[in-house]
Amino acid sequence: MKNSVLIALVTFLMILTSCDDCEDKACFTPPNGFTFELVDKTTKENLFTNEIFNSNEISVTNLADNSNLEFDFIDEDDVNLIQLNSIGWETETIEVLITVSGIDILNLIVDAERTSEDCCEFTKYNEIRIENAEFELNEENGIYTILITQ
């Protein structure tokens, strides 16, 4: 009986102590967003800057349920980008279709795993795939340049 009480007390203290280890850490890392620049494949001109595309005609759809996915359109200094920040907040596999003016631009498939380690929560991307589009990824800024043939 004494051993059981002692084991329970030691286990309780270990749990209590391990919780205190994380108490002092303010560690939360949001998932990396996905940023796309749509350019003419030949001229490398941004298709929103040269007004071939209109930002009011962007649609981002979650293909699992055909719901609209939130996105931001960044239009500063003739740099026009589509940014998705709602992927990876939870463990999920998602397929997204981006269209502009009714034209399918790309399919984005993401397998995201929300996890924690050493008291810090973060997103691990098991797979990121872009289909139905030619693209280049700038490793420094994380922007996907989508090359569109007109």
PDB file of C-alpha atoms in Angstrom:
ATOM      1  CA  MET A   1       0.000   0.000   0.000  1.00  0.00           C
ATOM      2  CA  LYS A   2       2.796   2.431   0.896  1.00  0.00           C
ATOM      3  CA  ASN A   3       4.528   1.660  -2.426  1.00  0.00           C
ATOM      4  CA  SER A   4       1.343   2.435  -4.371  1.00  0.00           C
ATOM      5  CA  VAL A   5       0.922   5.775  -2.621  1.00  0.00           C
ATOM      6  CA  LEU A   6       4.603   6.593  -3.131  1.00  0.00           C
ATOM      7  CA  ILE A   7       4.442   5.700  -6.840  1.00  0.00           C
ATOM      8  CA  ALA A   8       1.280   7.791  -7.274  1.00  0.00           C
ATOM      9  CA  LEU A   9       2.902  10.748  -5.507  1.00  0.00           C
ATOM     10  CA  VAL A  10       6.091  10.544  -7.600  1.00  0.00           C
ATOM     11  CA  THR A  11       4.043  10.248 -10.830  1.00  0.00           C
ATOM     12  CA  PHE A  12       1.943  13.257  -9.830  1.00  0.00           C
ATOM     13  CA  LEU A  13       5.047  15.338  -9.088  1.00  0.00           C
ATOM     14  CA  MET A  14       6.606  14.355 -12.428  1.00  0.00           C
ATOM     15  CA  ILE A  15       3.478  15.437 -14.298  1.00  0.00           C
ATOM     16  CA  LEU A  16       3.310  18.678 -12.348  1.00  0.00           C
ATOM     17  CA  THR A  17       6.990  19.387 -12.989  1.00  0.00           C
ATOM     18  CA  SER A  18       6.741  18.625 -16.702  1.00  0.00           C
ATOM     19  CA  CYS A  19       3.860  21.086 -17.038  1.00  0.00           C
ATOM     20  CA  ASP A  20       5.981  23.779 -15.389  1.00  0.00           C
ATOM     21  CA  ASP A  21       8.683  23.258 -18.030  1.00  0.00           C
ATOM     22  CA  CYS A  22       6.332  24.557 -20.723  1.00  0.00           C
ATOM     23  CA  GLU A  23       4.836  27.295 -18.607  1.00  0.00           C
ATOM     24  CA  ASP A  24       7.786  29.623 -19.173  1.00  0.00           C
ATOM     25  CA  LYS A  25       7.862  29.093 -22.934  1.00  0.00           C
ATOM     26  CA  ALA A  26       5.716  31.285 -25.124  1.00  0.00           C
ATOM     27  CA  CYS A  27       6.210  29.224 -28.231  1.00  0.00           C
ATOM     28  CA  PHE A  28       3.609  29.163 -30.975  1.00  0.00           C
ATOM     29  CA  THR A  29       4.504  29.046 -34.637  1.00  0.00           C
ATOM     30  CA  PRO A  30       1.736  29.666 -37.168  1.00  0.00           C
ATOM     31  CA  PRO A  31       1.856  27.638 -40.370  1.00  0.00           C
ATOM     32  CA  ASN A  32       3.706  29.032 -43.357  1.00  0.00           C
ATOM     33  CA  GLY A  33       1.346  30.548 -45.861  1.00  0.00           C
ATOM     34  CA  PHE A  34       1.367  29.956 -49.602  1.00  0.00           C
ATOM     35  CA  THR A  35       2.036  32.908 -51.884  1.00  0.00           C
ATOM     36  CA  PHE A  36       1.563  32.913 -55.651  1.00  0.00           C
ATOM     37  CA  GLU A  37       2.562  35.369 -58.347  1.00  0.00           C
ATOM     38  CA  LEU A  38       0.910  34.841 -61.739  1.00  0.00           C
ATOM     39  CA  VAL A  39       3.169  35.891 -64.601  1.00  0.00           C
ATOM     40  CA  ASP A  40       3.253  35.625 -68.374  1.00  0.00           C
ATOM     41  CA  LYS A  41       5.602  32.766 -69.201  1.00  0.00           C
ATOM     42  CA  THR A  42       7.331  34.655 -72.029  1.00  0.00           C
ATOM     43  CA  THR A  43       7.575  38.212 -70.699  1.00  0.00           C
ATOM     44  CA  LYS A  44       7.584  37.405 -66.950  1.00  0.00           C
ATOM     45  CA  GLU A  45       5.143  40.313 -66.467  1.00  0.00           C
ATOM     46  CA  ASN A  46       2.722  40.015 -63.568  1.00  0.00           C
ATOM     47  CA  LEU A  47      -0.718  39.371 -65.082  1.00  0.00           C
ATOM     48  CA  PHE A  48      -2.496  41.571 -62.525  1.00  0.00           C
ATOM     49  CA  THR A  49      -0.048  44.444 -62.964  1.00  0.00           C
ATOM     50  CA  ASN A  50      -0.514  44.459 -66.738  1.00  0.00           C
ATOM     51  CA  GLU A  51      -4.296  44.104 -66.224  1.00  0.00           C
ATOM     52  CA  ILE A  52      -4.708  40.816 -68.105  1.00  0.00           C
ATOM     53  CA  PHE A  53      -6.255  39.510 -64.861  1.00  0.00           C
ATOM     54  CA  ASN A  54      -8.506  41.336 -62.413  1.00  0.00           C
ATOM     55  CA  SER A  55      -8.104  40.659 -58.688  1.00  0.00           C
ATOM     56  CA  ASN A  56     -11.889  40.834 -58.250  1.00  0.00           C
ATOM     57  CA  GLU A  57     -12.168  37.669 -60.340  1.00  0.00           C
ATOM     58  CA  ILE A  58      -9.998  35.420 -58.133  1.00  0.00           C
ATOM     59  CA  SER A  59     -11.636  32.336 -56.686  1.00  0.00           C
ATOM     60  CA  VAL A  60      -9.999  29.903 -54.256  1.00  0.00           C
ATOM     61  CA  THR A  61     -11.993  26.718 -53.696  1.00  0.00           C
ATOM     62  CA  ASN A  62     -11.559  23.812 -51.296  1.00  0.00           C
ATOM     63  CA  LEU A  63     -12.361  20.911 -53.623  1.00  0.00           C
ATOM     64  CA  ALA A  64     -13.407  18.565 -50.789  1.00  0.00           C
ATOM     65  CA  ASP A  65     -16.616  20.508 -50.170  1.00  0.00           C
ATOM     66  CA  ASN A  66     -16.566  23.244 -52.863  1.00  0.00           C
ATOM     67  CA  SER A  67     -16.341  25.925 -50.174  1.00  0.00           C
ATOM     68  CA  ASN A  68     -14.512  29.183 -50.696  1.00  0.00           C
ATOM     69  CA  LEU A  69     -11.143  29.406 -49.003  1.00  0.00           C
ATOM     70  CA  GLU A  70      -9.992  32.700 -47.538  1.00  0.00           C
ATOM     71  CA  PHE A  71      -7.152  34.465 -49.313  1.00  0.00           C
ATOM     72  CA  ASP A  72      -5.478  37.842 -49.394  1.00  0.00           C
ATOM     73  CA  PHE A  73      -4.586  39.784 -52.494  1.00  0.00           C
ATOM     74  CA  ILE A  74      -1.484  41.868 -51.978  1.00  0.00           C
ATOM     75  CA  ASP A  75      -1.175  44.766 -54.416  1.00  0.00           C
ATOM     76  CA  GLU A  76       1.691  47.020 -53.453  1.00  0.00           C
ATOM     77  CA  ASP A  77       4.203  48.714 -55.762  1.00  0.00           C
ATOM     78  CA  ASP A  78       3.104  46.672 -58.810  1.00  0.00           C
ATOM     79  CA  VAL A  79       3.740  43.445 -56.905  1.00  0.00           C
ATOM     80  CA  ASN A  80       0.452  41.553 -57.047  1.00  0.00           C
ATOM     81  CA  LEU A  81       0.301  38.306 -55.106  1.00  0.00           C
ATOM     82  CA  ILE A  82      -2.323  35.800 -54.007  1.00  0.00           C
ATOM     83  CA  GLN A  83      -1.690  34.639 -50.456  1.00  0.00           C
ATOM     84  CA  LEU A  84      -3.306  31.684 -48.669  1.00  0.00           C
ATOM     85  CA  ASN A  85      -2.864  31.719 -44.901  1.00  0.00           C
ATOM     86  CA  SER A  86      -5.670  29.388 -43.809  1.00  0.00           C
ATOM     87  CA  ILE A  87      -3.949  26.074 -44.598  1.00  0.00           C
ATOM     88  CA  GLY A  88      -2.057  24.141 -41.931  1.00  0.00           C
ATOM     89  CA  TRP A  89      -3.758  25.400 -38.777  1.00  0.00           C
ATOM     90  CA  GLU A  90      -4.869  21.824 -38.197  1.00  0.00           C
ATOM     91  CA  THR A  91      -3.830  18.395 -39.382  1.00  0.00           C
ATOM     92  CA  GLU A  92      -5.399  18.079 -42.808  1.00  0.00           C
ATOM     93  CA  THR A  93      -4.977  17.031 -46.392  1.00  0.00           C
ATOM     94  CA  ILE A  94      -6.513  19.645 -48.627  1.00  0.00           C
ATOM     95  CA  GLU A  95      -6.831  20.211 -52.362  1.00  0.00           C
ATOM     96  CA  VAL A  96      -7.393  23.770 -53.474  1.00  0.00           C
ATOM     97  CA  LEU A  97      -8.257  25.127 -56.924  1.00  0.00           C
ATOM     98  CA  ILE A  98      -7.291  28.697 -57.780  1.00  0.00           C
ATOM     99  CA  THR A  99      -9.141  30.253 -60.695  1.00  0.00           C
ATOM    100  CA  VAL A 100      -9.070  33.733 -62.178  1.00  0.00           C
ATOM    101  CA  SER A 101     -11.815  34.925 -64.535  1.00  0.00           C
ATOM    102  CA  GLY A 102     -13.169  31.369 -64.639  1.00  0.00           C
ATOM    103  CA  ILE A 103      -9.787  30.002 -65.827  1.00  0.00           C
ATOM    104  CA  ASP A 104      -8.264  27.191 -63.761  1.00  0.00           C
ATOM    105  CA  ILE A 105      -4.790  28.388 -62.766  1.00  0.00           C
ATOM    106  CA  LEU A 106      -3.528  25.633 -60.476  1.00  0.00           C
ATOM    107  CA  ASN A 107      -4.362  22.868 -58.045  1.00  0.00           C
ATOM    108  CA  LEU A 108      -2.576  22.995 -54.703  1.00  0.00           C
ATOM    109  CA  ILE A 109      -2.469  19.768 -52.686  1.00  0.00           C
ATOM    110  CA  VAL A 110      -1.166  19.999 -49.124  1.00  0.00           C
ATOM    111  CA  ASP A 111      -0.748  17.338 -46.458  1.00  0.00           C
ATOM    112  CA  ALA A 112      -0.262  19.296 -43.227  1.00  0.00           C
ATOM    113  CA  GLU A 113       0.342  17.914 -39.764  1.00  0.00           C
ATOM    114  CA  ARG A 114      -0.098  20.180 -36.754  1.00  0.00           C
ATOM    115  CA  THR A 115       2.210  18.931 -34.023  1.00  0.00           C
ATOM    116  CA  SER A 116       4.181  20.017 -30.987  1.00  0.00           C
ATOM    117  CA  GLU A 117       7.671  19.370 -29.728  1.00  0.00           C
ATOM    118  CA  ASP A 118       9.532  20.778 -26.737  1.00  0.00           C
ATOM    119  CA  CYS A 119       6.397  22.703 -25.736  1.00  0.00           C
ATOM    120  CA  CYS A 120       6.207  24.419 -29.153  1.00  0.00           C
ATOM    121  CA  GLU A 121       3.330  23.969 -31.579  1.00  0.00           C
ATOM    122  CA  PHE A 122       4.059  24.088 -35.308  1.00  0.00           C
ATOM    123  CA  THR A 123       2.987  22.700 -38.688  1.00  0.00           C
ATOM    124  CA  LYS A 124       4.936  20.050 -40.540  1.00  0.00           C
ATOM    125  CA  TYR A 125       4.162  19.774 -44.254  1.00  0.00           C
ATOM    126  CA  ASN A 126       4.397  16.140 -45.328  1.00  0.00           C
ATOM    127  CA  GLU A 127       3.604  17.042 -48.931  1.00  0.00           C
ATOM    128  CA  ILE A 128       3.116  20.202 -50.975  1.00  0.00           C
ATOM    129  CA  ARG A 129       2.228  19.664 -54.609  1.00  0.00           C
ATOM    130  CA  ILE A 130       1.168  22.023 -57.390  1.00  0.00           C
ATOM    131  CA  GLU A 131      -0.588  20.417 -60.328  1.00  0.00           C
ATOM    132  CA  ASN A 132      -1.806  21.686 -63.696  1.00  0.00           C
ATOM    133  CA  ALA A 133       0.619  24.607 -63.723  1.00  0.00           C
ATOM    134  CA  GLU A 134       4.219  25.287 -64.548  1.00  0.00           C
ATOM    135  CA  PHE A 135       5.912  27.094 -61.663  1.00  0.00           C
ATOM    136  CA  GLU A 136       9.151  28.173 -60.041  1.00  0.00           C
ATOM    137  CA  LEU A 137       9.665  28.388 -56.276  1.00  0.00           C
ATOM    138  CA  ASN A 138      11.851  31.138 -54.866  1.00  0.00           C
ATOM    139  CA  GLU A 139      13.415  29.376 -51.876  1.00  0.00           C
ATOM    140  CA  GLU A 140      14.425  32.684 -50.251  1.00  0.00           C
ATOM    141  CA  ASN A 141      10.993  34.321 -50.042  1.00  0.00           C
ATOM    142  CA  GLY A 142       8.740  31.253 -50.479  1.00  0.00           C
ATOM    143  CA  ILE A 143       6.843  32.738 -53.430  1.00  0.00           C
ATOM    144  CA  TYR A 144       5.593  30.383 -56.124  1.00  0.00           C
ATOM    145  CA  THR A 145       5.783  32.049 -59.532  1.00  0.00           C
ATOM    146  CA  ILE A 146       3.127  30.504 -61.752  1.00  0.00           C
ATOM    147  CA  LEU A 147       4.096  30.669 -65.432  1.00  0.00           C
ATOM    148  CA  ILE A 148       1.061  31.154 -67.651  1.00  0.00           C
ATOM    149  CA  THR A 149       1.075  30.800 -71.426  1.00  0.00           C
ATOM    150  CA  GLN A 150      -1.296  33.209 -73.101  1.00  0.00           C
TER     151      GLN A 150
END
